[in-house]
Backbone as JSON Lines, residues from 0, in Angstrom:
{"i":0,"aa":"X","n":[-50.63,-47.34,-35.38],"ca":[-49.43,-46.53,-35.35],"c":[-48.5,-46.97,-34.22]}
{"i":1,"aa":"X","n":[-49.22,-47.11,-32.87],"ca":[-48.02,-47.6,-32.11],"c":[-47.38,-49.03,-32.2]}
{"i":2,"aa":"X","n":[-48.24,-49.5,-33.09],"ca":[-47.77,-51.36,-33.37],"c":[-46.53,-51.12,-34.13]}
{"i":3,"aa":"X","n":[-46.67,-50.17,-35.53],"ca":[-45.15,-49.62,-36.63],"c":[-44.33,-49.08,-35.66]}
{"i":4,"aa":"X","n":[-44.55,-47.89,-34.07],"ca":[-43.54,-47.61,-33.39],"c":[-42.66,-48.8,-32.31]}
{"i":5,"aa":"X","n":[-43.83,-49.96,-31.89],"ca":[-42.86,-50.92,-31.18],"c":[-41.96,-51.44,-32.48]}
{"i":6,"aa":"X","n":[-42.13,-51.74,-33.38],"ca":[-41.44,-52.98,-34.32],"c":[-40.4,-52.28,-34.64]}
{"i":7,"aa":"X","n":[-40.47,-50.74,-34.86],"ca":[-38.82,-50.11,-35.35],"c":[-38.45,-50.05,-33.38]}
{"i":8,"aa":"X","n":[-38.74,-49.83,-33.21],"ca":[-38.09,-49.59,-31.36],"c":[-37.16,-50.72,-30.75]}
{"i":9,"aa":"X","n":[-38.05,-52.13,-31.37],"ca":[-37.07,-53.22,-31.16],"c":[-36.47,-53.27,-32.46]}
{"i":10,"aa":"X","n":[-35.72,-52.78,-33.54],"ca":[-35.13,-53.36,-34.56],"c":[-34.37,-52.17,-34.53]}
{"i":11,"aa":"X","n":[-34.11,-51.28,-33.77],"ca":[-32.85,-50.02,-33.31],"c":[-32.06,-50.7,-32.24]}
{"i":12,"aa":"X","n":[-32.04,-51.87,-31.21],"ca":[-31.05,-52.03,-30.22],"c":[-29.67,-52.64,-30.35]}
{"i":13,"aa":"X","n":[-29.76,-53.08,-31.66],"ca":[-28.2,-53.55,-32.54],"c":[-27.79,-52.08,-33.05]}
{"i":14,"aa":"X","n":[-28.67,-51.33,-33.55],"ca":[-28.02,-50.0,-34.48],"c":[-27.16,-49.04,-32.9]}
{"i":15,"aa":"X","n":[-27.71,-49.44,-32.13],"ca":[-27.02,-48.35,-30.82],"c":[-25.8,-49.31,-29.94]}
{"i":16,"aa":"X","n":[-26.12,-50.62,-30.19],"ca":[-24.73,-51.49,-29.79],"c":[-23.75,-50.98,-30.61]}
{"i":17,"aa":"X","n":[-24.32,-51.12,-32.2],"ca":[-22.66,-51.06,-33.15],"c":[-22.57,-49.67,-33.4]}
{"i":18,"aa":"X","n":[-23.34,-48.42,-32.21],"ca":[-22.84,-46.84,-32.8],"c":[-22.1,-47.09,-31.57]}
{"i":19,"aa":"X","n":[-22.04,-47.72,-30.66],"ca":[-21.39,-47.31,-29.2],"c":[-19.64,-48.21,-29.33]}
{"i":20,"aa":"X","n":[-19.5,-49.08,-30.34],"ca":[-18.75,-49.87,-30.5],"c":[-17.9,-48.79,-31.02]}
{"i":21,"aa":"X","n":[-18.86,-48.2,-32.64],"ca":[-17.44,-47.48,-33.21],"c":[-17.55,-46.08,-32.41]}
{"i":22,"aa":"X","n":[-18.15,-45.36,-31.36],"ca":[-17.67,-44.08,-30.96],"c":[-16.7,-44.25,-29.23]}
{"i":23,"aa":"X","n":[-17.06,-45.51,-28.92],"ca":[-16.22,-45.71,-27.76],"c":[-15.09,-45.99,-27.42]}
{"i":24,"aa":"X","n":[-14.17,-46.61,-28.36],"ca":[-13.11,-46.56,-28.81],"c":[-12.61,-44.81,-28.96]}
{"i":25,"aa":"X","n":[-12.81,-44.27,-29.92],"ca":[-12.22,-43.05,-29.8],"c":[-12.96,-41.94,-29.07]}
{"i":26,"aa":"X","n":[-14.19,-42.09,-28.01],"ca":[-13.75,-41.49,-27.07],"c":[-12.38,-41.85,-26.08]}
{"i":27,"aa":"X","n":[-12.53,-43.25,-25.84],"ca":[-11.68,-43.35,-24.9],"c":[-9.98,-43.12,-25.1]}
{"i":28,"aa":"X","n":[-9.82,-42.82,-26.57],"ca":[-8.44,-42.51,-26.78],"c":[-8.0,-41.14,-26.89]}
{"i":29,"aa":"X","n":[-9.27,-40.12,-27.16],"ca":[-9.64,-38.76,-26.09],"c":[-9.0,-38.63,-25.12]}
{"i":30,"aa":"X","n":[-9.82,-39.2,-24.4],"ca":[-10.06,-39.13,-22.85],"c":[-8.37,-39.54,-22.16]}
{"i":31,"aa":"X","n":[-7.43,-40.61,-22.96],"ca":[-6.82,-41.24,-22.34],"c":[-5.52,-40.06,-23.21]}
{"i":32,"aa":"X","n":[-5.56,-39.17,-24.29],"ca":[-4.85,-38.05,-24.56],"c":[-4.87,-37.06,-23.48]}
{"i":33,"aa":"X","n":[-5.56,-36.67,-23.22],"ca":[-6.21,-35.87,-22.98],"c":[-5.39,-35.68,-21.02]}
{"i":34,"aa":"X","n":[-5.27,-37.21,-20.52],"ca":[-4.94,-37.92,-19.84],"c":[-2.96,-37.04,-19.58]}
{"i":35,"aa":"X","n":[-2.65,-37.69,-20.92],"ca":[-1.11,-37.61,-21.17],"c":[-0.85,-36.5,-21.23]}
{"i":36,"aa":"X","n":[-1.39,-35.35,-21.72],"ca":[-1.39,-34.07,-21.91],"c":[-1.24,-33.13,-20.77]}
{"i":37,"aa":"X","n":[-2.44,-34.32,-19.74],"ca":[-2.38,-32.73,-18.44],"c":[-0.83,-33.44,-18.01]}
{"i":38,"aa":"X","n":[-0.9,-34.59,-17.96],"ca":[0.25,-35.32,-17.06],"c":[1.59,-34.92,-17.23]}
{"i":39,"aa":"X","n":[1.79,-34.66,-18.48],"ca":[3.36,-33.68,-19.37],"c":[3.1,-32.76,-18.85]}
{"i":40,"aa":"X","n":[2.08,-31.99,-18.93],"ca":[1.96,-30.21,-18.28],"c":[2.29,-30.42,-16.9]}
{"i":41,"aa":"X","n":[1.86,-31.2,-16.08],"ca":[2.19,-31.26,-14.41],"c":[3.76,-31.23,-14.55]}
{"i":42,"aa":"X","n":[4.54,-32.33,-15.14],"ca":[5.47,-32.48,-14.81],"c":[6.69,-31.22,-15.46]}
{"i":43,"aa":"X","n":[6.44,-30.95,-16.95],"ca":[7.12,-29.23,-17.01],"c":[6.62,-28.33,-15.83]}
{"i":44,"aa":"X","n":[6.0,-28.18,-15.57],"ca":[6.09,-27.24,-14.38],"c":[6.63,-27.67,-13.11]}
{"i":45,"aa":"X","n":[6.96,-28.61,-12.73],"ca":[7.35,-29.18,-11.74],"c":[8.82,-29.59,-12.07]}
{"i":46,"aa":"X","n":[9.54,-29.32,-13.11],"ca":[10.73,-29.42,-13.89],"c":[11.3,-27.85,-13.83]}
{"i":47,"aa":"X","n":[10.22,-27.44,-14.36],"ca":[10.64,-26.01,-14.35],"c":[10.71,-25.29,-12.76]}
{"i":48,"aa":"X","n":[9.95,-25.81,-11.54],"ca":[9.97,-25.15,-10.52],"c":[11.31,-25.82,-9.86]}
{"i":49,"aa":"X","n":[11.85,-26.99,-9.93],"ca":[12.85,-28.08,-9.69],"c":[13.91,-27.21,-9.83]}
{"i":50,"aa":"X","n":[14.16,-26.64,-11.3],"ca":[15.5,-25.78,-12.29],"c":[15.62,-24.63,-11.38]}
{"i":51,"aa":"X","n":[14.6,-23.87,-10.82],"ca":[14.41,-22.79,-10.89],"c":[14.88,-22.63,-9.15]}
{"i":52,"aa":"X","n":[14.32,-23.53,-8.2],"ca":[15.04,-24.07,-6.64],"c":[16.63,-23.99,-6.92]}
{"i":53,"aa":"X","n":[17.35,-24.96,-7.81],"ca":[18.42,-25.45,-7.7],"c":[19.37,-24.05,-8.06]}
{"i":54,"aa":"X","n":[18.98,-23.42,-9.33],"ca":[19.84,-22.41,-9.77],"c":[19.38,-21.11,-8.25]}
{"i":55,"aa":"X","n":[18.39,-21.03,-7.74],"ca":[18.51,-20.15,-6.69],"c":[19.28,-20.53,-5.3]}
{"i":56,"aa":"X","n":[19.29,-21.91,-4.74],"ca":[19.95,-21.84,-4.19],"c":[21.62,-22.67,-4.52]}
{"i":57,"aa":"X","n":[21.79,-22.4,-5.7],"ca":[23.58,-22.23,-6.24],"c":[23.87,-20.46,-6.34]}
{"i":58,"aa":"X","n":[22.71,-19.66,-6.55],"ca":[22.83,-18.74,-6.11],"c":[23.28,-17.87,-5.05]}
{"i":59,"aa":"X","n":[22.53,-18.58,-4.03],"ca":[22.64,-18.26,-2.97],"c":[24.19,-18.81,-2.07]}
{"i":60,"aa":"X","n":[24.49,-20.1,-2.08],"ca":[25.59,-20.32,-2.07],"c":[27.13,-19.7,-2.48]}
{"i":61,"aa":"X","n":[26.8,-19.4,-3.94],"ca":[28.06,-18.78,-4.33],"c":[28.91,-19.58,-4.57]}
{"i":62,"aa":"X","n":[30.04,-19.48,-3.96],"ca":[31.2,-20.29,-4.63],"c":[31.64,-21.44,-3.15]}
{"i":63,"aa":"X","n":[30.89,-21.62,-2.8],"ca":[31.18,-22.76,-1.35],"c":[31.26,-23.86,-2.11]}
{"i":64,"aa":"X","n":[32.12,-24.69,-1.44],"ca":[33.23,-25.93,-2.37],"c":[31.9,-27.09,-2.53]}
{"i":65,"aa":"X","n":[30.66,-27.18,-1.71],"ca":[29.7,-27.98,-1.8],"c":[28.32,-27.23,-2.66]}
{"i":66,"aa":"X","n":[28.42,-26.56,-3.13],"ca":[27.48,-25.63,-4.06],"c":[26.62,-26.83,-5.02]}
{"i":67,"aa":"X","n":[27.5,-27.11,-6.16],"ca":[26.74,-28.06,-6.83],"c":[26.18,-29.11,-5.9]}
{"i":68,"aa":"X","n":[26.86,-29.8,-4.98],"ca":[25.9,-31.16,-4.33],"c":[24.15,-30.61,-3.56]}
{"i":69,"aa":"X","n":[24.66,-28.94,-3.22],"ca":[23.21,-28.86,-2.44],"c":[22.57,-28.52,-3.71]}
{"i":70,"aa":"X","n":[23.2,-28.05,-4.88],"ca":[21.94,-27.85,-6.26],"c":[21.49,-28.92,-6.95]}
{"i":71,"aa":"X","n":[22.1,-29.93,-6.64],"ca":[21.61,-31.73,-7.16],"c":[20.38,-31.63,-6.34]}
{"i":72,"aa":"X","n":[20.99,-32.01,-4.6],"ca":[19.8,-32.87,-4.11],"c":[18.72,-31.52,-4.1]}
{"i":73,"aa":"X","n":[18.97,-30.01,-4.44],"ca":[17.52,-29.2,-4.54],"c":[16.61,-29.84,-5.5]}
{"i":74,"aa":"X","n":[17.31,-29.93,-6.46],"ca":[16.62,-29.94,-7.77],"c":[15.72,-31.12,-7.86]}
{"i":75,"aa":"X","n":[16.71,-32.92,-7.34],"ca":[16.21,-33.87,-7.25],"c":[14.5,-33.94,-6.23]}
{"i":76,"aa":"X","n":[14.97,-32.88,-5.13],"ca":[13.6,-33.11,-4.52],"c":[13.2,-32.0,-4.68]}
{"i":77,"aa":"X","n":[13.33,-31.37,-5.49],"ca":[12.26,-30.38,-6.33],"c":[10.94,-31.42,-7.01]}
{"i":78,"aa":"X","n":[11.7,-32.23,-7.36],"ca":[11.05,-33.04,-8.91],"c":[10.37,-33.51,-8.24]}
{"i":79,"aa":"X","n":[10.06,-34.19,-7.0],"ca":[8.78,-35.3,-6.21],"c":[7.92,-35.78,-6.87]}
{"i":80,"aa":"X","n":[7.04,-35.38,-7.4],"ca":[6.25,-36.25,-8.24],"c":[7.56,-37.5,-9.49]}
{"i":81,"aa":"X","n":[7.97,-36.74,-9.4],"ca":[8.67,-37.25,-11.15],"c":[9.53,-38.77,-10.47]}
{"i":82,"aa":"X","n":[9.45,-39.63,-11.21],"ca":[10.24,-40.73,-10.68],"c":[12.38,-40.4,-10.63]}
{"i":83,"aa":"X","n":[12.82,-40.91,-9.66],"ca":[14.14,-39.95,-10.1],"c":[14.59,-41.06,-11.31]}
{"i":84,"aa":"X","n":[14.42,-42.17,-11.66],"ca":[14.62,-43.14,-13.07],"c":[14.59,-42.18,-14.57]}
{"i":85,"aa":"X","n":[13.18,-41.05,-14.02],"ca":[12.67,-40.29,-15.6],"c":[13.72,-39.14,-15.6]}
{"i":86,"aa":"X","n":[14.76,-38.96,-14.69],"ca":[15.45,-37.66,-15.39],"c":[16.79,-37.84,-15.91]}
{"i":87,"aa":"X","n":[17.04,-37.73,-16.58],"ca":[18.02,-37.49,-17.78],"c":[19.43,-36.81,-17.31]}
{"i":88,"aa":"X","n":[19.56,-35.95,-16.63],"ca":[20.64,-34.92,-16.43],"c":[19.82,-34.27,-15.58]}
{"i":89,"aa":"X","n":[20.99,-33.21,-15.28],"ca":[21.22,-31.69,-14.17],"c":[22.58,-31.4,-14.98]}
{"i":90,"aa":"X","n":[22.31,-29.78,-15.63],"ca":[23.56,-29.61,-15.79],"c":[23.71,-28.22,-14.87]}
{"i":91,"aa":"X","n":[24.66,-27.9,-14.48],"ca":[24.89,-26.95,-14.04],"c":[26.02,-25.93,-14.24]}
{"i":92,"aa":"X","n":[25.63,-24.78,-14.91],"ca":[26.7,-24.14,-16.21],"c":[26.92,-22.91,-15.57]}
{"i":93,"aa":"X","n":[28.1,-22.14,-16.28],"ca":[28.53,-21.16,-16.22],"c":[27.77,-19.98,-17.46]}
{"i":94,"aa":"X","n":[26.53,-19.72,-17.28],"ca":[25.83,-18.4,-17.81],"c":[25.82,-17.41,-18.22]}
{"i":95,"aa":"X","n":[25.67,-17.09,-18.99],"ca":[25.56,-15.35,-19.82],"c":[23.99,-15.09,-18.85]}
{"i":96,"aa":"X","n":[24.27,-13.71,-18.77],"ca":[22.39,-13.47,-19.18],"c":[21.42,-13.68,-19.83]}
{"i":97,"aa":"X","n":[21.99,-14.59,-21.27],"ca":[20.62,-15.05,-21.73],"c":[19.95,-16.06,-21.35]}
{"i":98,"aa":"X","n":[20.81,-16.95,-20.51],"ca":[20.32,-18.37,-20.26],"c":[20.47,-19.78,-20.95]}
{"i":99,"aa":"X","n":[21.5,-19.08,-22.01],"ca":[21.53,-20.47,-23.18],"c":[22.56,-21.31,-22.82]}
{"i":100,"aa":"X","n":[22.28,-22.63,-22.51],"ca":[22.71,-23.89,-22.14],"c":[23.96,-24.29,-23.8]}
{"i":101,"aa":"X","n":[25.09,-24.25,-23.03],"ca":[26.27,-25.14,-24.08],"c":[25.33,-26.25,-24.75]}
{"i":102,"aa":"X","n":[25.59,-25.74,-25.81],"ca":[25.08,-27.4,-26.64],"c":[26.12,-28.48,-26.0]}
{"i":103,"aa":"X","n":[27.37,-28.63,-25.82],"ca":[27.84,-29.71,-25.51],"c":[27.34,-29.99,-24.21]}
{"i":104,"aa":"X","n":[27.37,-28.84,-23.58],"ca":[26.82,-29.58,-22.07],"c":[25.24,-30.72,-21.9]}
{"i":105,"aa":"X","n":[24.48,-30.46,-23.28],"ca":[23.35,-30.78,-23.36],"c":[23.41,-32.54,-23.47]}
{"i":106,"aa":"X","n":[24.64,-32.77,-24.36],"ca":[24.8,-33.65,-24.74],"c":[25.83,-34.6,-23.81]}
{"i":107,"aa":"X","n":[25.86,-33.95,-22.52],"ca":[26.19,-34.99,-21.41],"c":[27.84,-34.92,-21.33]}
{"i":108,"aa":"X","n":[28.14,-34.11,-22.1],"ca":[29.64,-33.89,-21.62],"c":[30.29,-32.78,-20.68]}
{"i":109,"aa":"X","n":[30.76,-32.84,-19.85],"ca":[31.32,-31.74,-18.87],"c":[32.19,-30.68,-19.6]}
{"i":110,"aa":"X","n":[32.77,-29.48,-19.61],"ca":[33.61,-28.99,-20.45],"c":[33.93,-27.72,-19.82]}
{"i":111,"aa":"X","n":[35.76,-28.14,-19.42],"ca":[36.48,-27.73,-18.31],"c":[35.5,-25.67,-18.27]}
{"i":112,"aa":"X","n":[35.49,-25.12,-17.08],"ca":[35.37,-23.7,-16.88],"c":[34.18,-23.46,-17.52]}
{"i":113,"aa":"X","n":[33.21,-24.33,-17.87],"ca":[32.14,-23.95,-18.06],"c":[30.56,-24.73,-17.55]}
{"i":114,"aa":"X","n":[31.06,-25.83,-17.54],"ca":[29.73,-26.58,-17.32],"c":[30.11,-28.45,-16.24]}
{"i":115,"aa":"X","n":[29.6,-28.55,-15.03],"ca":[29.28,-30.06,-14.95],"c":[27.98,-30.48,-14.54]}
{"i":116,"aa":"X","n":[28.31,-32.02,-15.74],"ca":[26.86,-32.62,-16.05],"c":[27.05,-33.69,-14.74]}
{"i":117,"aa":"X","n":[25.6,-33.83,-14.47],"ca":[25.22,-35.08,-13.84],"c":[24.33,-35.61,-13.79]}
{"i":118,"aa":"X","n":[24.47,-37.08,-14.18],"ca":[23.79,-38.32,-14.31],"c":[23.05,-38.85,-13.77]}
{"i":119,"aa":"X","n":[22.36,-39.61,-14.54],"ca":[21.96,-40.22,-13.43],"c":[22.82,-41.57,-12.09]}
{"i":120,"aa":"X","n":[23.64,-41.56,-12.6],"ca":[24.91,-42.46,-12.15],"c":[25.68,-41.29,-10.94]}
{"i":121,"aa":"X","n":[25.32,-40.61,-11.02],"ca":[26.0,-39.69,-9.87],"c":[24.98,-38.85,-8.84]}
{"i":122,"aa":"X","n":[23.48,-39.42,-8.97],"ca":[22.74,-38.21,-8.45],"c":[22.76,-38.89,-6.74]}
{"i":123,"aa":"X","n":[23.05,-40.19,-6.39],"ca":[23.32,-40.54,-5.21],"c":[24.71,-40.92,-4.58]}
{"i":124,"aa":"X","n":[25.33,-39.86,-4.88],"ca":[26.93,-39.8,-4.44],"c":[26.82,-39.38,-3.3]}
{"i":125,"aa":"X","n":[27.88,-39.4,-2.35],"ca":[27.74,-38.48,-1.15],"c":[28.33,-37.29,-1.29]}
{"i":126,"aa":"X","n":[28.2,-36.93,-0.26],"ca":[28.86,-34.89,-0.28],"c":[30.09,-35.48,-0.6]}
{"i":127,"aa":"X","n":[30.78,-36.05,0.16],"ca":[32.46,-36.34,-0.19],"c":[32.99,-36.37,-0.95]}
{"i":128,"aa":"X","n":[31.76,-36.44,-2.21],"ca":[32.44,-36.68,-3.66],"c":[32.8,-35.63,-4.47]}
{"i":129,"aa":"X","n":[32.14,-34.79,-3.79],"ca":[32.17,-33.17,-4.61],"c":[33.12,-32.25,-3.72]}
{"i":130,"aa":"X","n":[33.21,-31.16,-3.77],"ca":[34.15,-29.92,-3.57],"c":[35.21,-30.18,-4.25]}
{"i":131,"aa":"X","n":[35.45,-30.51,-5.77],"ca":[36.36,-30.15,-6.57],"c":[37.6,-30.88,-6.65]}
{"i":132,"aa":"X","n":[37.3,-31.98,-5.69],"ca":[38.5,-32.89,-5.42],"c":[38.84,-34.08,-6.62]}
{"i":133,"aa":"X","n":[38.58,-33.8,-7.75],"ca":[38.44,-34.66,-8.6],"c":[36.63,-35.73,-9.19]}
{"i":134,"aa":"X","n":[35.86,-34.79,-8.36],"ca":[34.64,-35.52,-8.67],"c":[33.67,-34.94,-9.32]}
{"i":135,"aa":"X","n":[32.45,-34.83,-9.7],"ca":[31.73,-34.98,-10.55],"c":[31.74,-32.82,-11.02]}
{"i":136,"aa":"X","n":[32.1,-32.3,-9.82],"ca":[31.96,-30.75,-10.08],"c":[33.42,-30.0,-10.35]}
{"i":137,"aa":"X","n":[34.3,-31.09,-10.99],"ca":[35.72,-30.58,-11.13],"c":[35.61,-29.6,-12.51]}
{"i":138,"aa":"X","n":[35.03,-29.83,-13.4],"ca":[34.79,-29.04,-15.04],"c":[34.46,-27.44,-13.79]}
{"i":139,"aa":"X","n":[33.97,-27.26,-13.87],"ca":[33.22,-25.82,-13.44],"c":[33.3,-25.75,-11.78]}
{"i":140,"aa":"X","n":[34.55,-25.61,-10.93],"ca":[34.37,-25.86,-9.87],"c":[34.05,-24.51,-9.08]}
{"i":141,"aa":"X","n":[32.69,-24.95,-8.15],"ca":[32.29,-23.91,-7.48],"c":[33.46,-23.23,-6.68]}
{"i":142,"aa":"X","n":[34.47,-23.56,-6.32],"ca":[35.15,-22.52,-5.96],"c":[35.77,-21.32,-6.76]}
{"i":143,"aa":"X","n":[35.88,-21.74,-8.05],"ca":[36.16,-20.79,-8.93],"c":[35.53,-19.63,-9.04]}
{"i":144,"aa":"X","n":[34.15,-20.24,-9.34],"ca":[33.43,-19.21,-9.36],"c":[32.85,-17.34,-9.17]}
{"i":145,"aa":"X","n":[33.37,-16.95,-9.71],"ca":[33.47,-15.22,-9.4],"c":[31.97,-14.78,-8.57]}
{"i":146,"aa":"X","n":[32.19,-14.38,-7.67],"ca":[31.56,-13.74,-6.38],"c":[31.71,-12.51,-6.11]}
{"i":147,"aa":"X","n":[32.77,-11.59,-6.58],"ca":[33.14,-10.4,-6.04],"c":[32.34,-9.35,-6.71]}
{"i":148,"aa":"X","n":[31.61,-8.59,-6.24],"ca":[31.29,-7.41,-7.26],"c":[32.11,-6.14,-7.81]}
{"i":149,"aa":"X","n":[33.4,-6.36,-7.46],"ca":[34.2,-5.33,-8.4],"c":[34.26,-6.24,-9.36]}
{"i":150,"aa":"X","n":[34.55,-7.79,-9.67],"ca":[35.02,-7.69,-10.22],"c":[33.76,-8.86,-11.35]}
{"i":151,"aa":"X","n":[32.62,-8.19,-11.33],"ca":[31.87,-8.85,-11.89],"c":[31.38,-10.49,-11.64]}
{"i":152,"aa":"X","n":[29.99,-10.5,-10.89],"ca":[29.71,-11.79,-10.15],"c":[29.17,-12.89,-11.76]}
{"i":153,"aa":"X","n":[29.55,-14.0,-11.69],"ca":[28.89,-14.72,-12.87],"c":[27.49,-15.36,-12.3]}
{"i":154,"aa":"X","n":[26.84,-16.05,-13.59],"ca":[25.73,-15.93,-13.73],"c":[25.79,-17.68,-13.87]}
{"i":155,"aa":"X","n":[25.07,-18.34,-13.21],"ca":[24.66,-19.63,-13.12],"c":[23.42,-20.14,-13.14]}
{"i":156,"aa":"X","n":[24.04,-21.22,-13.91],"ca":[22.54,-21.9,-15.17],"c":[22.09,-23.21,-14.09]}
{"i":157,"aa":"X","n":[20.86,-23.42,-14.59],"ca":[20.75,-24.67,-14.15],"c":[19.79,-25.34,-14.95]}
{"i":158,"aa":"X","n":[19.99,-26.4,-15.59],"ca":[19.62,-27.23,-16.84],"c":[18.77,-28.81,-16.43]}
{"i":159,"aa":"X","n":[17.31,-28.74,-16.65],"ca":[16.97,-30.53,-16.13],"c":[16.43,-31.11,-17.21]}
{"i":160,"aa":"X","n":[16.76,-31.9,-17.39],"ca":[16.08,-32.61,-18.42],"c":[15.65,-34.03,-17.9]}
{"i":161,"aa":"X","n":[14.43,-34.25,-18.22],"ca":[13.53,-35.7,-17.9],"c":[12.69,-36.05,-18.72]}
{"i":162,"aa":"X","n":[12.43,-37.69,-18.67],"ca":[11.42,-37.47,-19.69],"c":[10.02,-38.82,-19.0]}
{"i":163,"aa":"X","n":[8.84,-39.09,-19.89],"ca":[7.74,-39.44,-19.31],"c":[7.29,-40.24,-20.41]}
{"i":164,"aa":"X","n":[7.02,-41.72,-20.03],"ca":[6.39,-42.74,-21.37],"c":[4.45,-41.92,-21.46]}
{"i":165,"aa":"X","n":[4.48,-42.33,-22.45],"ca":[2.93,-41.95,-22.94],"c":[2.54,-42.92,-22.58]}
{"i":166,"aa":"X","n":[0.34,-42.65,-21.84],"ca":[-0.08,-43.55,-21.39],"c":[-0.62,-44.56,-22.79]}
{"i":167,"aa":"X","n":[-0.87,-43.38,-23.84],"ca":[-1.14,-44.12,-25.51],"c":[0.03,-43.58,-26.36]}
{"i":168,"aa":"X","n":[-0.17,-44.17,-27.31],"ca":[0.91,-43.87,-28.32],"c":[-0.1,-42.8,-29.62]}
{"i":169,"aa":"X","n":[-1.28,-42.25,-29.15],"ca":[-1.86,-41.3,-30.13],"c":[-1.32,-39.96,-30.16]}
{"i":170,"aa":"X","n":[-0.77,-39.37,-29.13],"ca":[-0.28,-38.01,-29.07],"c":[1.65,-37.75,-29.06]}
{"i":171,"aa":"X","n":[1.76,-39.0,-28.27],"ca":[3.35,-38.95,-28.51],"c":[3.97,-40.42,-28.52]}
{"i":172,"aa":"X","n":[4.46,-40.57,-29.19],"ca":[4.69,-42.08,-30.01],"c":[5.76,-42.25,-28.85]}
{"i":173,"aa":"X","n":[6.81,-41.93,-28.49],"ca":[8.16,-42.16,-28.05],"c":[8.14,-41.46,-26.24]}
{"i":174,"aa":"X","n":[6.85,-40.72,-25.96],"ca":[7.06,-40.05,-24.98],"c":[6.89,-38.99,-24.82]}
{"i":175,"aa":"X","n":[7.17,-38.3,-23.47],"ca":[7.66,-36.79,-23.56],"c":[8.63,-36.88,-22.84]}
{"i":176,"aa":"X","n":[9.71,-35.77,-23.63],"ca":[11.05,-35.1,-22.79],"c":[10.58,-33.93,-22.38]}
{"i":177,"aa":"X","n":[10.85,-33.53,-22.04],"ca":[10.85,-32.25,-20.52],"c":[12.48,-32.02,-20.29]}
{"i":178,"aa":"X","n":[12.56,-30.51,-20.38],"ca":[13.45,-29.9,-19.85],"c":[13.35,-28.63,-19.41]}
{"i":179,"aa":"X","n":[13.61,-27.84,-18.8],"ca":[13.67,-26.54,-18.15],"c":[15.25,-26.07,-17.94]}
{"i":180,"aa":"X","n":[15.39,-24.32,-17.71],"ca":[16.37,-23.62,-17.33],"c":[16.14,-22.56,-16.6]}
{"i":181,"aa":"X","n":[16.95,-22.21,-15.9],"ca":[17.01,-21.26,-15.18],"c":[17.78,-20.69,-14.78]}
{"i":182,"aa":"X","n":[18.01,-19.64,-14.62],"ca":[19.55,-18.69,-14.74],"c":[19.67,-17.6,-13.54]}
{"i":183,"aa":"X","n":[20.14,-17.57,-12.62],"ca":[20.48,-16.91,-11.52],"c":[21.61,-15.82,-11.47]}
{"i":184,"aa":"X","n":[21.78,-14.54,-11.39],"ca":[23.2,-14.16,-11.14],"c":[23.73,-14.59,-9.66]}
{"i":185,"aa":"X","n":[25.25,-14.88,-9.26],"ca":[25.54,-15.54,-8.04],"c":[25.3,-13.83,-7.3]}
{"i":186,"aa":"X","n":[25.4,-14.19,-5.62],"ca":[24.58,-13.43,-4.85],"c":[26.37,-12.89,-4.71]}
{"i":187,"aa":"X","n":[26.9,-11.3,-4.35],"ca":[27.88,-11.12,-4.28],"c":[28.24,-11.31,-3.02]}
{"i":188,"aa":"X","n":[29.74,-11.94,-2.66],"ca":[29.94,-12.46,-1.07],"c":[31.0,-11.43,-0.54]}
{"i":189,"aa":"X","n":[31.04,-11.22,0.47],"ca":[31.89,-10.03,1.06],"c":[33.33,-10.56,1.5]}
């Protein structure tokens, strides 16, 4: 009996090479999902905590002629982990209470008294460029901005969008985009 158990014992060490061949492969494309998955989740939340800095302190600001530049660089070093290459926009809008982002603004266009977008072509401007003097925060200029509480304070959005290559192409062929919002009413100024 143990002579029939050596002879199958050695004639199983090919059957466990070619089970490890076909199950190791798709563990490891598991493992490497699985991978991409937490890595998108880190970075929405870290998108979403980014949105959520910038629209509080444009909040907090109010209508000071440099408002949008300190809600750029919040937001930008909100994002730290995130490469600043992977983000897409910052928009920064003029708000209802629901929080819903202008479709046009989404689509990278500024649009006078309500919304300015910025690029990635503008996220290393200097302060000089902004307070309404013709530069990137002229559409929606923070000085405009209503502050008074008689006469109803507005409500400011703040919009990020970024996105992240997949480490495989099994869960997301093209990537992930990431975006977040966040909606602040402005703080009333005396």
């Amino acid at each position: 009996m143990s002579r029939f158990r050596a002879q199958r014992d050695a004639g199983e060490g090919g059957v466990i090479l070619v089970e490890l061949v076909i199950v190791l492969p798709l563990l490891l494309m598991l493992a490497f999902g699985l991978c991409d998955m937490g890595l998108a989740w880190r970075d929405k939340v870290t998108v979403e905590t980014a949105a959520r800095a910038g629209a509080r302190s444009g909040s907090n600001l109010g209508n000071v002629a440099l408002t949008d530049y300190n809600i750029l660089q919040t937001v930008l070093s909100g994002l730290g982990s995130i490469p600043r290459g992977n983000v897409d926009e910052v928009v920064v809008f003029n708000a209802d209470s629901s929080g819903t982002v202008p479709s046009q603004c989404k689509g990278g266009t500024p649009v006078s008294g309500l919304c300015n977008v910025y690029l990635p072509s503008t996220f290393s401007l200097p302060s000089t460029s902004f307070g309404c003097n013709g530069g990137p925060d002229t559409w929606w200029c923070p000085t405009s901005r209503v502050v008074s509480q008689a006469a109803g304070t507005d409500y400011l959005g703040v919009y990020v969008k970024t996105h992240r290559s997949a480490l495989t192409r099994l869960i997301a062929v093209g990537g992930f985009n990431i975006s977040a919002t966040a909606v602040f009413r402005l703080e009333p100024q005396s």
